[in-house]
């Protein structure tokens, strides 16, 4: 789960266009050139945290399941999975026809090695998602069994989507995996093998001969080149000039408009699997009061935020922590908080608040709103939020910070109101625990509610989707009723590519998958 990163943020490395020296796209008739704004920071897929890290290593190290356009998980390397009747054992069957690019068979031992390293060394978000894991055993080359400390219906899909599998024979012993740079002599099992790295310039990957996860057994394109640009504007210019085939980064609306309708350029869209929101610090004496949070929830002009700040590229979640894009899980009865500053004033007056000095603001209700100043969309809607709060008699001071300081303040829970977004929230029973359980990995708001805890426990202990759905929806309703998280919208991402040259992309949700996911790049074909 990333925070604009939860977990996978971007790292930008600037470079001058004149310094580009990658092999030209014209050198190979089937090389697709993809623009990114950041170098790869870490080639270890279990540790890598930037978008470029993910895009490149996703093509090298397979995950066990793949994401559908509704956010559910389909078979991929894993062909079947399930739980024992008591929920204390999980099992997974995998394909038997995959090999690493050095010819070594891809087996259940690789999965055992990877999950054991992740949990032993507490590597990345996956470790936080599978606290029920006890041990794993390869009972055959194509079957793994897991022992769990308690029933956990999220375990298999969490490792299926979040955990790339690394080769046991090419990685160091458990205890050293997290520190392994993996920066040369790559042994991988994705559709492409990394063959050339020029930091600050480009990364070249070559199609492997045995990739049974696509129909032809091999990617249709011979080579994938990730080329580093200083920013999205430079990528847009390169796309228009024909020097670039696809922009991996999601496009700000103004740039997308400049590309829309250009000959040979197509704009594709993908829904987010996360959401944008504001969190209220529950350790604050005033924000811990439900009436204050309710007043704040009715002081937000949600439609203006989506129409003006997001220029229409956002949709309501109905104030629910389950986005409608997760259609199986979303509650059709959920209704968005109304924008009604007068109602906010009435709630506060009824709660005993007053404006003794007549300055237009209720006494004692002044908060700072923390946001990342380089995130233009959030900076825009933070001002809309401030304006709405003013109408409700609540004073909000905007505090825009550079990214690293902003992220640190969030982790340290050093804020009144926190504006931000989650990039990927696809498994409600799992992410509700991360974000809202007492002591949860990303429970920045310090929420602690025994009733909510009980519902999350019930959802995570269930081992069928039907049994999970009821407590998940009840938990989301409680979060909404108590205004623990004010969810504003989920975003529609835009991506541009050269449709005169390429066809066959497979679009998956979120800006981390989009058109750059392994299935898509293994399926894309050059047009004749």
Coordinates of C-alpha atoms in Angstrom, one line a residue, residues 10-528:
X10 CA 8.4 8.7 -6.7
X11 CA 11.9 9.9 -6.7
X12 CA 12.7 12.5 -9.2
X13 CA 16.1 12.8 -10.8
X14 CA 16.6 15.7 -13.1
X15 CA 18.6 15.4 -16.3
X16 CA 19.1 17.6 -19.3
X17 CA 17.5 16.4 -22.6
X18 CA 20.8 17.0 -24.3
X19 CA 22.4 14.4 -22.1
X20 CA 20.3 11.6 -23.5
X21 CA 22.3 8.9 -25.0
X22 CA 20.2 5.8 -25.0
X23 CA 20.1 3.6 -28.1
X24 CA 17.5 5.1 -30.4
X25 CA 14.1 3.6 -30.6
X26 CA 14.6 3.5 -34.3
X27 CA 17.5 1.0 -33.8
X28 CA 15.0 -1.8 -33.1
X29 CA 11.7 -2.1 -34.8
X30 CA 10.1 -3.6 -31.8
X31 CA 11.4 -1.5 -28.9
X32 CA 8.9 0.4 -26.9
X33 CA 10.3 3.5 -25.2
X34 CA 8.6 4.5 -22.0
X35 CA 9.1 7.8 -20.2
X36 CA 9.7 8.1 -16.5
X37 CA 10.8 11.0 -14.3
X38 CA 12.9 9.0 -11.9
X39 CA 15.8 6.6 -11.8
X40 CA 15.6 3.2 -10.2
X41 CA 16.8 3.6 -6.6
X42 CA 16.7 -0.1 -5.7
X43 CA 16.7 -3.2 -7.9
X44 CA 15.7 -5.4 -5.0
X45 CA 12.0 -5.8 -5.7
X46 CA 11.2 -6.5 -2.0
X47 CA 12.8 -3.2 -1.0
X48 CA 12.3 -0.9 -3.9
X49 CA 10.0 2.0 -3.1
X50 CA 9.8 4.4 -6.0
X51 CA 7.5 4.2 -9.0
X52 CA 10.4 3.5 -11.3
X53 CA 11.6 0.8 -9.0
X54 CA 8.2 -0.9 -9.3
X55 CA 7.8 -0.4 -13.0
X56 CA 11.1 -2.0 -13.8
X57 CA 11.2 -4.8 -11.3
X58 CA 7.6 -5.7 -12.0
X59 CA 8.8 -6.8 -15.4
X60 CA 11.5 -9.0 -13.8
X61 CA 10.0 -10.6 -10.7
X62 CA 6.5 -12.2 -11.0
X63 CA 3.7 -11.8 -8.5
X64 CA 1.4 -14.7 -7.8
X65 CA -1.9 -13.0 -8.7
X66 CA -2.8 -10.3 -11.1
X67 CA -5.2 -7.4 -10.5
X68 CA -8.5 -7.2 -12.4
X69 CA -10.0 -3.9 -13.4
X70 CA -12.3 -4.2 -10.4
X71 CA -9.5 -4.6 -8.0
X72 CA -10.0 -8.3 -7.3
X73 CA -7.3 -10.9 -7.9
X74 CA -7.1 -13.4 -10.7
X75 CA -4.8 -16.4 -11.1
X76 CA -1.4 -15.7 -12.6
X77 CA 1.6 -17.6 -11.3
X78 CA -0.8 -19.1 -8.7
X79 CA -3.5 -21.2 -10.3
X80 CA -5.6 -22.0 -7.2
X81 CA -5.6 -21.3 -3.5
X82 CA -7.7 -21.7 -0.4
X83 CA -7.8 -22.3 3.4
X84 CA -8.4 -25.3 5.6
X85 CA -11.7 -25.5 7.4
X86 CA -10.3 -24.2 10.7
X87 CA -8.6 -21.3 8.8
X88 CA -5.2 -22.1 10.3
X89 CA -3.7 -23.5 7.1
X90 CA -3.6 -21.8 3.7
X91 CA -2.4 -23.4 0.5
X92 CA -1.5 -22.3 -3.0
X93 CA -0.9 -24.2 -6.2
X94 CA 1.4 -22.6 -8.9
X95 CA 2.2 -23.2 -12.5
X96 CA 4.8 -25.8 -13.3
X97 CA 6.1 -24.4 -16.5
X98 CA 8.1 -21.3 -15.4
X99 CA 11.8 -20.9 -15.2
X100 CA 14.2 -18.2 -14.1
X101 CA 16.2 -16.7 -16.9
X102 CA 19.3 -18.8 -16.0
X103 CA 17.3 -22.0 -16.7
X104 CA 16.5 -22.9 -13.0
X105 CA 12.9 -24.0 -12.5
X106 CA 10.6 -21.6 -10.7
X107 CA 9.2 -23.7 -7.8
X108 CA 7.3 -23.5 -4.5
X109 CA 10.7 -23.3 -2.8
X110 CA 11.1 -19.8 -4.2
X111 CA 7.8 -18.7 -2.6
X112 CA 8.8 -20.2 0.7
X113 CA 12.1 -18.4 0.6
X114 CA 10.5 -15.1 -0.3
X115 CA 7.8 -15.1 2.3
X116 CA 10.1 -16.3 5.0
X117 CA 12.6 -13.5 4.2
X118 CA 9.9 -10.9 4.1
X119 CA 8.5 -11.9 7.5
X120 CA 11.8 -12.7 9.3
X121 CA 13.4 -9.4 8.1
X122 CA 10.1 -7.4 8.2
X123 CA 10.7 -6.2 4.6
X124 CA 8.2 -3.7 3.2
X125 CA 4.5 -3.4 3.5
X126 CA 3.9 -7.1 2.9
X127 CA 5.4 -7.9 6.3
X128 CA 2.8 -5.6 7.9
X129 CA 0.0 -7.2 5.9
X130 CA 0.5 -10.8 7.0
X131 CA 0.9 -10.8 10.8
X132 CA -0.8 -14.2 10.9
X133 CA 2.1 -15.9 9.1
X134 CA 3.9 -18.6 11.1
X135 CA 5.7 -20.7 8.5
X136 CA 5.6 -22.0 4.9
X137 CA 6.5 -25.4 3.4
X138 CA 6.8 -26.5 -0.2
X139 CA 5.0 -29.8 -0.2
X140 CA 5.7 -30.3 -3.9
X141 CA 7.4 -28.2 -6.6
X142 CA 4.0 -26.6 -7.4
X143 CA 2.3 -26.4 -4.0
X144 CA 2.9 -24.4 -0.9
X145 CA 1.3 -24.7 2.5
X146 CA 1.3 -21.9 5.0
X147 CA 0.7 -22.2 8.8
X148 CA -1.2 -19.3 10.3
X149 CA -1.5 -18.2 13.9
X150 CA -5.2 -17.4 13.4
X151 CA -7.7 -17.5 10.6
X152 CA -6.9 -14.7 8.2
X153 CA -8.9 -14.5 5.0
X154 CA -6.6 -11.7 3.6
X155 CA -3.4 -13.7 3.8
X156 CA -3.3 -15.3 0.4
X157 CA -4.4 -12.3 -1.6
X158 CA -2.0 -10.1 0.3
X159 CA 1.0 -12.2 -0.6
X160 CA -0.5 -12.8 -4.0
X161 CA -0.6 -9.2 -5.0
X162 CA 2.0 -7.4 -2.9
X163 CA 4.9 -9.9 -2.8
X164 CA 7.1 -10.3 -5.8
X165 CA 8.9 -13.6 -5.8
X166 CA 12.7 -13.7 -5.8
X167 CA 15.0 -16.6 -6.7
X168 CA 16.2 -18.6 -3.7
X169 CA 19.3 -19.7 -5.6
X170 CA 20.4 -16.2 -6.5
X171 CA 19.5 -14.1 -3.4
X172 CA 21.6 -14.2 -0.2
X173 CA 20.6 -16.2 2.9
X174 CA 17.6 -15.1 4.9
X175 CA 18.8 -12.4 7.3
X176 CA 20.6 -10.6 4.5
X177 CA 17.9 -10.3 1.8
X178 CA 16.8 -6.8 2.7
X179 CA 20.4 -5.5 2.4
X180 CA 20.9 -7.2 -1.0
X181 CA 21.4 -4.5 -3.7
X182 CA 20.7 -6.8 -6.6
X183 CA 22.3 -4.3 -8.9
X184 CA 24.0 -6.7 -11.4
X185 CA 23.8 -10.3 -12.9
X186 CA 20.0 -10.3 -12.6
X187 CA 18.2 -13.6 -12.3
X188 CA 14.6 -13.0 -13.0
X189 CA 11.4 -14.7 -14.3
X190 CA 9.3 -11.9 -15.7
X191 CA 8.5 -11.3 -19.4
X192 CA 11.7 -9.2 -19.7
X193 CA 15.3 -9.4 -18.4
X194 CA 17.2 -6.3 -17.5
X195 CA 20.2 -6.0 -19.7
X196 CA 21.5 -2.5 -19.5
X197 CA 21.5 0.3 -17.0
X198 CA 22.6 3.9 -17.6
X199 CA 21.7 5.9 -14.5
X200 CA 20.1 9.2 -15.3
X201 CA 19.4 8.1 -18.9
X202 CA 17.8 4.7 -19.5
X203 CA 17.1 1.1 -18.5
X204 CA 16.9 -1.5 -21.2
X205 CA 15.0 -4.8 -20.8
X206 CA 14.9 -7.7 -23.4
X207 CA 12.1 -10.1 -23.9
X208 CA 12.9 -13.6 -22.6
X209 CA 12.1 -16.8 -24.6
X210 CA 10.0 -18.5 -22.0
X211 CA 7.2 -16.5 -20.5
X212 CA 4.2 -18.8 -20.4
X213 CA 1.9 -16.2 -18.9
X214 CA 1.1 -14.8 -22.3
X215 CA -0.5 -16.8 -25.2
X216 CA 2.6 -16.9 -27.5
X217 CA 4.9 -17.8 -24.6
X218 CA 6.9 -14.7 -25.2
X219 CA 6.3 -10.9 -25.2
X220 CA 5.3 -9.5 -28.6
X221 CA 7.8 -6.6 -28.3
X222 CA 11.5 -7.4 -28.3
X223 CA 12.7 -4.7 -26.0
X224 CA 11.4 -2.2 -23.4
X225 CA 13.4 0.9 -22.7
X226 CA 12.6 3.2 -19.7
X227 CA 14.0 6.6 -20.5
X228 CA 14.5 9.2 -17.7
X229 CA 13.1 12.7 -18.3
X230 CA 13.3 15.7 -16.1
X231 CA 9.5 16.1 -15.8
X232 CA 6.2 15.2 -17.4
X233 CA 6.3 18.3 -19.6
X234 CA 9.5 17.1 -21.2
X235 CA 7.9 13.7 -21.7
X236 CA 4.9 15.2 -23.4
X237 CA 7.2 17.1 -25.8
X238 CA 9.0 13.9 -26.6
X239 CA 5.8 12.0 -27.2
X240 CA 4.6 14.7 -29.6
X241 CA 8.0 14.6 -31.4
X242 CA 7.8 10.8 -31.8
X243 CA 10.8 10.2 -29.5
X244 CA 8.7 8.5 -26.9
X245 CA 6.0 5.8 -27.1
X246 CA 4.4 5.9 -23.7
X247 CA 4.4 8.2 -20.7
X248 CA 4.4 6.1 -17.6
X249 CA 3.6 8.9 -15.1
X250 CA 0.0 9.9 -14.8
X251 CA -0.7 13.2 -16.5
X252 CA -1.8 16.4 -14.8
X253 CA -5.0 17.5 -16.5
X254 CA -3.5 20.6 -18.2
X255 CA -0.8 18.5 -19.9
X256 CA -3.4 15.8 -20.9
X257 CA -5.4 18.5 -22.6
X258 CA -2.5 19.6 -24.7
X259 CA -2.1 16.0 -25.9
X260 CA -5.8 15.2 -26.4
X261 CA -6.6 15.1 -30.1
X262 CA -3.0 15.3 -31.3
X263 CA -2.5 13.1 -34.3
X264 CA -1.3 9.6 -33.3
X265 CA -1.7 10.2 -29.6
X266 CA -4.3 8.4 -27.5
X267 CA -5.2 9.3 -23.8
X268 CA -6.0 6.2 -21.8
X269 CA -7.6 6.3 -18.4
X270 CA -7.3 4.1 -15.3
X271 CA -9.1 4.4 -12.0
X272 CA -7.2 4.8 -8.8
X273 CA -7.3 2.0 -6.2
X274 CA -6.8 4.5 -3.5
X275 CA -8.3 7.8 -2.5
X276 CA -7.6 11.3 -1.4
X277 CA -8.7 12.3 2.1
X278 CA -8.2 14.3 5.2
X279 CA -7.4 12.7 8.6
X280 CA -8.1 14.2 11.9
X281 CA -5.6 13.8 14.7
X282 CA -7.6 12.0 17.4
X283 CA -5.1 12.9 20.1
X284 CA -6.1 16.6 19.7
X285 CA -8.6 17.6 22.5
X286 CA -11.0 19.2 20.0
X287 CA -10.6 16.9 17.1
X288 CA -11.3 13.9 19.3
X289 CA -14.9 15.2 19.7
X290 CA -17.3 13.8 17.2
X291 CA -19.3 17.0 16.9
X292 CA -16.2 18.9 15.7
X293 CA -15.4 16.2 13.1
X294 CA -19.0 16.2 12.0
X295 CA -18.9 20.0 11.7
X296 CA -15.7 19.8 9.6
X297 CA -17.2 17.1 7.4
X298 CA -20.1 19.4 6.5
X299 CA -17.7 22.3 5.8
X300 CA -16.2 20.7 2.7
X301 CA -17.4 21.6 -0.8
X302 CA -16.8 18.1 -2.2
X303 CA -18.3 18.9 -5.7
X304 CA -16.0 22.0 -6.0
X305 CA -13.0 20.0 -5.1
X306 CA -13.7 17.4 -7.8
X307 CA -14.8 19.9 -10.4
X308 CA -12.3 22.7 -9.9
X309 CA -9.2 21.3 -8.1
X310 CA -9.4 17.9 -10.0
X311 CA -10.9 19.4 -13.2
X312 CA -13.5 16.6 -13.3
X313 CA -10.9 13.7 -13.1
X314 CA -12.2 12.5 -9.8
X315 CA -15.3 10.7 -8.5
X316 CA -17.0 10.5 -5.2
X317 CA -16.5 7.5 -2.9
X318 CA -19.8 8.5 -1.1
X319 CA -17.5 9.4 1.9
X320 CA -16.8 5.7 2.3
X321 CA -13.4 4.1 2.9
X322 CA -14.4 1.6 0.3
X323 CA -14.2 3.1 -3.2
X324 CA -17.0 2.2 -5.6
X325 CA -14.3 0.9 -8.0
X326 CA -14.2 -2.1 -5.6
X327 CA -17.7 -2.9 -6.8
X328 CA -18.0 -6.2 -4.9
X329 CA -17.1 -4.6 -1.5
X330 CA -18.6 -1.1 -1.9
X331 CA -21.8 -0.3 0.1
X332 CA -24.5 1.0 -2.3
X333 CA -26.3 2.7 0.6
X334 CA -23.3 4.9 1.4
X335 CA -24.1 8.7 1.0
X336 CA -21.6 11.5 0.8
X337 CA -21.5 14.1 3.7
X338 CA -23.4 17.1 2.6
X339 CA -21.7 20.5 2.1
X340 CA -23.7 22.6 4.5
X341 CA -21.7 25.2 6.5
X342 CA -24.9 26.3 8.3
X343 CA -25.4 22.8 9.6
X344 CA -21.8 22.8 10.8
X345 CA -22.5 26.0 12.8
X346 CA -25.6 24.5 14.3
X347 CA -23.8 21.3 15.3
X348 CA -21.1 23.4 17.0
X349 CA -23.5 25.7 18.7
X350 CA -25.5 22.8 20.0
X351 CA -22.2 21.3 21.4
X352 CA -21.6 24.5 23.4
X353 CA -19.2 26.3 21.2
X354 CA -19.5 30.1 20.8
X355 CA -17.9 33.1 19.1
X356 CA -17.4 35.4 22.2
X357 CA -15.2 38.0 20.4
X358 CA -17.3 38.2 17.3
X359 CA -14.5 37.5 14.8
X360 CA -16.6 35.0 12.9
X361 CA -14.9 31.9 14.2
X362 CA -15.9 29.6 17.1
X363 CA -13.5 30.1 20.0
X364 CA -10.9 27.4 20.4
X365 CA -11.4 25.9 16.9
X366 CA -8.3 26.7 15.0
X367 CA -6.4 23.9 13.2
X368 CA -3.5 23.6 10.9
X369 CA -4.0 21.5 7.7
X370 CA -0.8 19.7 6.6
X371 CA -0.2 19.0 2.9
X372 CA 2.5 18.3 0.4
X373 CA 3.1 21.6 -1.4
X374 CA 4.4 20.0 -4.6
X375 CA 1.2 18.1 -5.0
X376 CA -0.6 20.7 -7.1
X377 CA -4.0 19.0 -6.9
X378 CA -4.0 18.8 -3.1
X379 CA -2.7 22.3 -2.8
X380 CA -5.7 23.5 -4.8
X381 CA -8.3 21.6 -2.8
X382 CA -6.7 22.5 0.6
X383 CA -7.6 26.1 -0.2
X384 CA -11.2 25.1 -1.0
X385 CA -11.3 23.2 2.3
X386 CA -10.1 26.3 4.2
X387 CA -12.7 28.5 2.5
X388 CA -15.5 26.1 3.4
X389 CA -14.3 25.9 7.0
X390 CA -14.3 29.6 7.2
X391 CA -17.9 29.7 6.2
X392 CA -18.6 27.2 9.0
X393 CA -16.8 29.3 11.6
X394 CA -13.7 27.1 11.9
X395 CA -10.3 28.6 11.3
X396 CA -7.9 26.5 9.3
X397 CA -4.3 27.5 8.6
X398 CA -2.6 25.8 5.6
X399 CA 0.8 24.3 6.1
X400 CA 2.4 23.2 2.8
X401 CA 5.7 21.3 3.2
X402 CA 8.3 19.7 1.0
X403 CA 7.6 16.0 0.5
X404 CA 10.1 14.4 2.9
X405 CA 9.2 16.7 5.8
X406 CA 5.5 16.2 5.0
X407 CA 5.8 12.4 5.0
X408 CA 7.8 12.5 8.3
X409 CA 5.2 14.7 10.0
X410 CA 2.6 12.2 9.0
X411 CA 4.5 9.2 10.2
X412 CA 5.2 11.0 13.5
X413 CA 1.5 12.0 13.8
X414 CA 2.6 15.6 14.1
X415 CA -0.4 17.4 12.6
X416 CA -3.9 18.6 13.3
X417 CA -5.5 17.7 10.0
X418 CA -3.6 15.7 7.4
X419 CA -4.4 16.0 3.7
X420 CA -3.1 13.3 1.4
X421 CA -3.9 10.1 -0.5
X422 CA -3.4 6.4 -0.5
X423 CA -2.3 5.0 -3.8
X424 CA -3.5 1.4 -3.6
X425 CA -6.1 0.2 -1.2
X426 CA -7.5 -3.0 -2.9
X427 CA -8.3 -5.5 -0.1
X428 CA -10.7 -3.9 2.4
X429 CA -10.3 -6.4 5.2
X430 CA -6.5 -5.9 5.1
X431 CA -6.3 -2.2 4.6
X432 CA -9.0 -1.4 7.2
X433 CA -6.7 -3.1 9.7
X434 CA -3.6 -1.1 8.5
X435 CA -5.3 2.2 8.5
X436 CA -7.8 2.1 11.4
X437 CA -6.8 -0.6 13.9
X438 CA -5.2 0.6 17.1
X439 CA -1.5 0.8 16.3
X440 CA -2.2 0.0 12.7
X441 CA 0.8 0.4 10.3
X442 CA -0.7 3.5 8.7
X443 CA -3.1 4.6 11.4
X444 CA -1.8 8.2 11.3
X445 CA -4.9 9.6 13.0
X446 CA -4.4 7.4 16.1
X447 CA -7.9 6.0 15.9
X448 CA -8.8 3.5 18.6
X449 CA -12.3 2.2 18.7
X450 CA -13.2 -1.2 20.2
X451 CA -16.3 -1.6 18.1
X452 CA -14.3 -0.9 14.9
X453 CA -11.6 -3.3 16.1
X454 CA -14.2 -6.0 16.5
X455 CA -15.5 -5.6 13.0
X456 CA -12.0 -5.6 11.5
X457 CA -11.1 -8.8 13.5
X458 CA -14.3 -10.4 12.2
X459 CA -13.6 -9.5 8.6
X460 CA -10.0 -10.7 8.8
X461 CA -10.9 -14.0 10.4
X462 CA -13.4 -14.9 7.7
X463 CA -12.1 -17.0 4.9
X464 CA -14.7 -16.5 2.2
X465 CA -15.6 -13.3 0.4
X466 CA -19.2 -13.7 1.4
X467 CA -18.3 -13.9 5.1
X468 CA -15.9 -10.9 4.8
X469 CA -18.3 -8.5 3.1
X470 CA -20.8 -7.9 6.0
X471 CA -18.2 -6.8 8.6
X472 CA -16.2 -4.9 6.0
X473 CA -19.2 -2.8 5.1
X474 CA -20.2 -2.3 8.7
X475 CA -16.6 -1.1 9.5
X476 CA -16.7 1.3 6.6
X477 CA -20.0 2.7 7.8
X478 CA -18.8 3.1 11.4
X479 CA -15.7 5.0 10.0
X480 CA -18.0 7.3 8.1
X481 CA -20.5 7.8 10.9
X482 CA -17.6 8.7 13.4
X483 CA -15.8 10.8 10.7
X484 CA -12.6 9.0 11.4
X485 CA -11.5 9.6 7.8
X486 CA -13.0 12.1 5.5
X487 CA -12.6 10.5 2.1
X488 CA -13.0 13.1 -0.7
X489 CA -12.6 11.2 -4.0
X490 CA -10.9 8.6 -6.0
X491 CA -8.9 9.9 -9.0
X492 CA -9.1 9.0 -12.6
X493 CA -5.6 8.8 -13.9
X494 CA -4.7 9.7 -17.5
X495 CA -1.8 8.2 -19.6
X496 CA -0.7 9.0 -23.1
X497 CA 0.8 6.8 -25.7
X498 CA 1.6 6.7 -29.4
X499 CA -1.4 4.9 -30.9
X500 CA 0.0 5.1 -34.4
X501 CA 2.8 2.7 -33.4
X502 CA 1.4 0.5 -30.7
X503 CA -1.7 -1.5 -29.9
X504 CA -2.8 -4.1 -27.4
X505 CA -2.1 -2.5 -24.0
X506 CA -3.9 -4.1 -21.0
X507 CA -5.0 -1.3 -18.7
X508 CA -5.0 -2.1 -15.0
X509 CA -6.2 0.2 -12.1
X510 CA -3.8 2.5 -10.2
X511 CA -0.9 4.6 -11.5
X512 CA 1.5 1.9 -10.5
X513 CA -0.1 -0.7 -12.9
X514 CA -1.9 1.4 -15.5
X515 CA -0.5 0.5 -19.0
X516 CA 3.0 -0.4 -17.6
X517 CA 2.0 -3.6 -15.9
X518 CA 3.8 -6.9 -17.0
X519 CA 0.8 -8.3 -18.8
X520 CA 0.3 -5.1 -20.7
X521 CA 3.9 -4.8 -21.9
X522 CA 4.1 -8.5 -22.7
X523 CA 0.9 -8.1 -24.8
X524 CA 1.5 -4.8 -26.6
X525 CA 2.3 -5.1 -30.3
X526 CA 3.8 -2.7 -32.8
X527 CA 1.4 -1.7 -35.6
X528 CA 2.5 -2.5 -39.1

